[in-house]
Short mmCIF file of C-alpha atoms and ligand atoms in Angstrom, two decimals:
data_model
loop_
_atom_site.label_atom_id
_atom_site.label_comp_id
_atom_site.label_asym_id
_atom_site.label_seq_id
_atom_site.Cartn_x
_atom_site.Cartn_y
_atom_site.Cartn_z
CA MET E 1 14.82 16.80 -14.51
CA GLN E 2 15.08 15.74 -10.84
CA PRO E 3 11.61 15.56 -9.21
CA ASN E 4 11.02 17.74 -6.17
CA ASP E 5 8.89 17.07 -3.08
CA GLU E 6 5.69 18.32 -4.77
CA ASP E 7 5.98 15.62 -7.48
CA LEU E 8 5.98 12.79 -4.93
CA HIS E 9 3.03 10.41 -4.59
CA PRO E 10 1.87 8.68 -1.37
CA ILE E 11 2.92 5.03 -1.21
CA SER E 12 -0.61 4.06 -0.09
CA ALA E 13 -1.91 5.27 -3.48
CA LEU E 14 -0.26 2.24 -5.09
CA GLN E 15 -2.48 -0.05 -3.03
CA HIS E 16 -5.55 1.86 -4.26
CA MET E 17 -4.25 1.78 -7.85
CA ALA E 18 -3.59 -1.96 -7.75
CA PHE E 19 -7.03 -2.62 -6.22
CA CYS E 20 -8.95 -0.39 -8.66
CA PRO E 21 -7.63 2.49 -10.82
CA ARG E 22 -10.96 4.29 -10.49
CA GLN E 23 -10.74 4.14 -6.69
CA ALA E 24 -7.22 5.63 -6.92
CA GLY E 25 -8.57 8.37 -9.21
CA LEU E 26 -11.53 9.19 -6.98
CA ILE E 27 -9.29 9.50 -3.91
CA HIS E 28 -6.23 11.19 -5.43
CA LEU E 29 -7.74 13.25 -8.28
CA ASP E 30 -11.17 14.07 -6.85
CA GLN E 31 -10.20 13.91 -3.15
CA ALA E 32 -13.26 11.72 -2.52
CA TRP E 33 -13.50 9.70 0.67
CA GLU E 34 -16.33 7.80 2.34
CA GLU E 35 -15.94 5.98 5.63
CA ASN E 36 -17.44 2.52 5.94
CA GLN E 37 -17.01 -0.17 8.58
CA ARG E 38 -13.82 -1.49 6.98
CA THR E 39 -12.12 1.92 6.71
CA ALA E 40 -13.17 2.80 10.28
CA GLU E 41 -11.71 -0.48 11.60
CA GLY E 42 -8.55 0.10 9.58
CA ARG E 43 -8.19 3.57 11.12
CA THR E 44 -8.54 2.14 14.63
CA LEU E 45 -5.92 -0.51 13.89
CA HIS E 46 -3.49 2.21 12.77
CA GLU E 47 -4.00 4.42 15.83
CA ARG E 48 -1.39 2.55 17.89
CA VAL E 49 1.22 2.49 15.12
CA ASP E 50 0.66 6.21 14.50
CA GLU E 51 1.66 6.93 18.10
CA GLY E 52 5.31 6.55 17.12
CA TYR E 53 6.25 3.84 19.64
CA ARG E 54 9.58 2.04 19.94
CA GLU E 55 9.94 -1.50 21.23
CA PHE E 56 12.87 -3.83 21.81
CA ARG E 57 12.14 -7.57 21.99
CA ARG E 58 14.44 -10.57 21.63
CA GLY E 59 17.07 -8.54 19.78
CA ILE E 60 14.58 -6.97 17.36
CA ARG E 61 13.82 -3.26 17.56
CA GLN E 62 10.54 -1.89 16.25
CA PHE E 63 9.95 1.74 15.25
CA SER E 64 6.47 2.87 14.28
CA GLY E 65 5.37 5.83 12.17
CA VAL E 66 8.68 6.04 10.28
CA ARG E 67 8.71 8.61 7.46
CA VAL E 68 10.32 7.58 4.17
CA GLN E 69 10.72 9.04 0.72
CA SER E 70 12.35 8.26 -2.61
CA LEU E 71 13.02 10.92 -5.23
CA ARG E 72 13.91 8.20 -7.74
CA LEU E 73 10.54 6.46 -7.34
CA GLN E 74 8.69 9.72 -6.62
CA LEU E 75 7.16 8.28 -3.46
CA TYR E 76 6.75 9.25 0.16
CA GLY E 77 5.00 7.65 3.11
CA ARG E 78 4.76 6.95 6.80
CA LEU E 79 5.42 3.30 7.56
CA ASP E 80 3.41 1.43 10.18
CA VAL E 81 6.49 -0.30 11.57
CA VAL E 82 10.13 -0.75 10.63
CA GLU E 83 11.83 -3.70 12.33
CA VAL E 84 15.60 -3.91 12.59
CA GLU E 85 17.95 -6.60 13.88
CA LYS E 86 21.66 -6.02 14.39
CA VAL E 87 23.99 -8.23 12.35
CA GLY E 88 27.34 -6.43 12.61
CA ASP E 89 29.24 -3.30 13.50
CA ALA E 90 29.65 -1.82 10.02
CA PRO E 91 28.44 -0.22 7.86
CA ASP E 92 25.92 2.06 9.58
CA SER E 93 22.79 0.88 7.74
CA ALA E 94 20.09 2.30 10.07
CA LYS E 95 21.43 5.78 10.71
CA PHE E 96 18.00 7.20 9.80
CA LEU E 97 16.68 5.53 12.99
CA GLY E 98 19.53 6.94 15.07
CA LEU E 99 21.32 3.55 15.25
CA SER E 100 24.94 2.73 14.61
CA GLY E 101 26.11 -0.60 13.19
CA ASP E 102 24.77 -2.90 10.49
CA TRP E 103 21.09 -3.89 10.74
CA VAL E 104 18.73 -6.11 8.73
CA ILE E 105 15.76 -3.85 7.93
CA ARG E 106 12.16 -5.02 7.36
CA PRO E 107 8.96 -3.02 6.80
CA VAL E 108 5.80 -4.29 8.54
CA GLU E 109 2.36 -3.15 7.36
CA PHE E 110 -0.87 -3.56 9.40
CA LYS E 111 -4.16 -4.42 7.67
CA ARG E 112 -7.53 -4.89 9.36
CA GLY E 113 -8.78 -7.78 7.19
CA GLU E 114 -7.27 -10.99 5.91
CA PRO E 115 -4.94 -11.85 2.99
CA LYS E 116 -6.57 -11.09 -0.35
CA GLY E 117 -6.30 -12.98 -3.61
CA ASP E 118 -4.52 -10.04 -5.28
CA ASP E 119 -1.15 -8.35 -4.84
CA CYS E 120 -2.34 -4.85 -3.70
CA ASP E 121 -0.95 -5.15 -0.17
CA ARG E 122 2.30 -6.74 -1.32
CA ILE E 123 2.86 -3.92 -3.84
CA GLN E 124 2.39 -1.32 -1.10
CA LEU E 125 4.86 -3.15 1.16
CA CYS E 126 7.39 -3.59 -1.66
CA ALA E 127 7.26 0.15 -2.43
CA GLN E 128 8.00 0.81 1.26
CA ALA E 129 11.01 -1.50 1.07
CA MET E 130 12.29 0.17 -2.10
CA CYS E 131 12.10 3.59 -0.43
CA LEU E 132 13.97 2.22 2.59
CA GLU E 133 16.61 0.74 0.28
CA GLU E 134 17.24 4.13 -1.30
CA MET E 135 17.49 5.80 2.12
CA THR E 136 19.82 3.18 3.61
CA ASN E 137 21.77 2.06 0.55
CA THR E 138 21.01 -1.57 1.43
CA THR E 139 19.02 -4.42 -0.12
CA ILE E 140 15.84 -5.38 1.70
CA THR E 141 14.74 -8.91 0.88
CA GLU E 142 11.65 -9.47 3.05
CA GLY E 143 8.88 -7.75 4.95
CA SER E 144 5.60 -8.69 6.66
CA ILE E 145 1.91 -7.82 6.56
CA PHE E 146 -0.02 -8.31 9.82
CA TYR E 147 -3.70 -9.06 9.19
CA GLY E 148 -5.97 -8.09 12.09
CA LYS E 149 -8.85 -10.44 11.26
CA ILE E 150 -6.70 -13.57 11.46
CA ARG E 151 -4.10 -12.02 13.82
CA ARG E 152 -1.26 -13.42 11.75
CA ARG E 153 1.69 -12.12 9.79
CA ASP E 154 2.19 -12.97 6.13
CA GLU E 155 5.82 -12.90 5.08
CA VAL E 156 6.51 -11.20 1.73
CA VAL E 157 9.65 -11.75 -0.38
CA PHE E 158 10.64 -8.79 -2.55
CA ASP E 159 11.54 -10.76 -5.68
CA ASP E 160 11.99 -9.36 -9.19
CA ALA E 161 8.38 -10.09 -10.19
CA LEU E 162 6.97 -8.10 -7.26
CA ARG E 163 9.45 -5.26 -7.77
CA ASN E 164 8.49 -5.04 -11.46
CA ARG E 165 4.76 -5.01 -10.62
CA THR E 166 5.44 -2.24 -8.12
CA LEU E 167 7.32 -0.17 -10.70
CA GLU E 168 4.48 -0.71 -13.20
CA MET E 169 1.98 0.54 -10.62
CA ILE E 170 4.07 3.66 -9.91
CA THR E 171 4.19 4.43 -13.66
CA ALA E 172 0.44 3.83 -14.09
CA PHE E 173 -0.46 6.01 -11.09
CA ASP E 174 1.86 8.82 -12.19
CA ALA E 175 0.36 8.72 -15.71
CA MET E 176 -3.18 8.90 -14.30
CA ILE E 177 -2.34 11.87 -12.07
CA HIS E 178 -0.73 13.78 -14.93
CA SER E 179 -3.56 12.99 -17.35
CA ARG E 180 -6.10 14.19 -14.72
CA ARG E 181 -8.54 11.66 -16.24
CA LEU E 182 -10.69 9.57 -13.94
CA PRO E 183 -10.65 5.88 -15.00
CA PRO E 184 -14.07 4.42 -15.87
CA ALA E 185 -16.11 2.39 -13.39
CA VAL E 186 -15.81 -1.30 -14.13
CA TRP E 187 -17.81 -3.59 -11.88
CA MET E 188 -15.78 -6.23 -10.03
CA ARG E 189 -16.27 -8.37 -6.94
CA GLY E 190 -14.29 -5.91 -4.80
CA CYS E 191 -16.91 -3.19 -5.48
CA ARG E 192 -19.09 -4.71 -2.76
CA SER E 193 -16.52 -3.83 -0.09
CA CYS E 194 -15.44 -0.50 -1.60
CA SER E 195 -16.25 2.50 0.60
CA LEU E 196 -16.62 4.66 -2.53
CA ILE E 197 -19.35 2.59 -4.17
CA GLY E 198 -21.95 5.29 -3.44
CA ILE E 199 -19.87 7.98 -5.19
CA CYS E 200 -18.58 5.73 -7.96
CA GLN E 201 -21.85 4.00 -8.79
CA PRO E 202 -20.47 1.20 -10.93
CA LYS E 203 -22.99 -0.80 -12.87
CA SER E 204 -24.44 -3.62 -10.81
CA PRO E 205 -23.50 -7.19 -11.81
CA SER E 206 -27.05 -7.79 -12.96
CA ASP E 207 -26.89 -4.69 -15.23
CA PHE E 208 -23.72 -6.02 -16.75
CA LYS E 209 -25.18 -9.46 -17.28
CA MET E 210 -28.23 -7.93 -18.91
CA LYS E 211 -26.08 -5.77 -21.22
CA GLU E 212 -23.89 -8.69 -22.21
CA TYR E 213 -27.00 -10.77 -22.72
CA ARG E 214 -28.58 -8.14 -24.98
CA ARG E 215 -25.33 -7.72 -26.93
CA GLU E 216 -25.15 -11.47 -27.50
CA LEU E 217 -28.79 -11.61 -28.41
CA LEU E 218 -29.03 -8.56 -30.66
CA GLY E 219 -25.43 -8.32 -31.91
S1 LIG Y 1 -17.04 0.83 -6.53
FE1 LIG Y 1 -15.81 -0.62 -7.72
S2 LIG Y 1 -15.26 0.44 -9.62
FE2 LIG Y 1 -15.96 1.97 -8.13
S3 LIG Y 1 -14.10 2.71 -7.14
FE3 LIG Y 1 -14.90 1.10 -5.86
S4 LIG Y 1 -13.90 -0.79 -6.56
FE4 LIG Y 1 -13.60 0.77 -8.14
#
């Protein structure tokens, strides 16, 4: 059966899911949200891109706040920035932006912090690219993530490995939403920066060490 608009998930949920399934569950099943310094800074960073500006520099056009969706992937979202660069007169690859001609299309995501050791941000960006591909009937090979703390762009290649990880994350998130079961709290290093730590209340690292210690000691 073809999914309809109500079955679609926000692309940003994949970033939560990849970071921590419980965080994704708290936000998207329980509608929990707590602001901390990081989320507040992230919101400020997104204010400009949410204004829906358009810029044209050195042959590259930038469109912010672009809405995308994919019925095949069951995703929707509003992209920080889509960059396009004209490469020919046909086919019309960026009609959704009101442009004629053939354009190379790249999603650009803005993050307040710095590159992390995991693939959460890259999965989110790859999902954006896959939605754009469905809308434009093109192949998108690369995108960028701009990190506010280091004021630098990281280039991301959408290779098979990243696409497969992204598809896995979509499946896992969809399964969690349909099960309506909140994943358990499992302490990890990222808990320290998680705005939901007060609601989630994962065990502290010392509790875990003590439990493991007792298990080892007492069997
Ligand atoms: S506190 Fe840790 S376990 Fe709980 S939601 Fe945040 S990252 Fe996940």
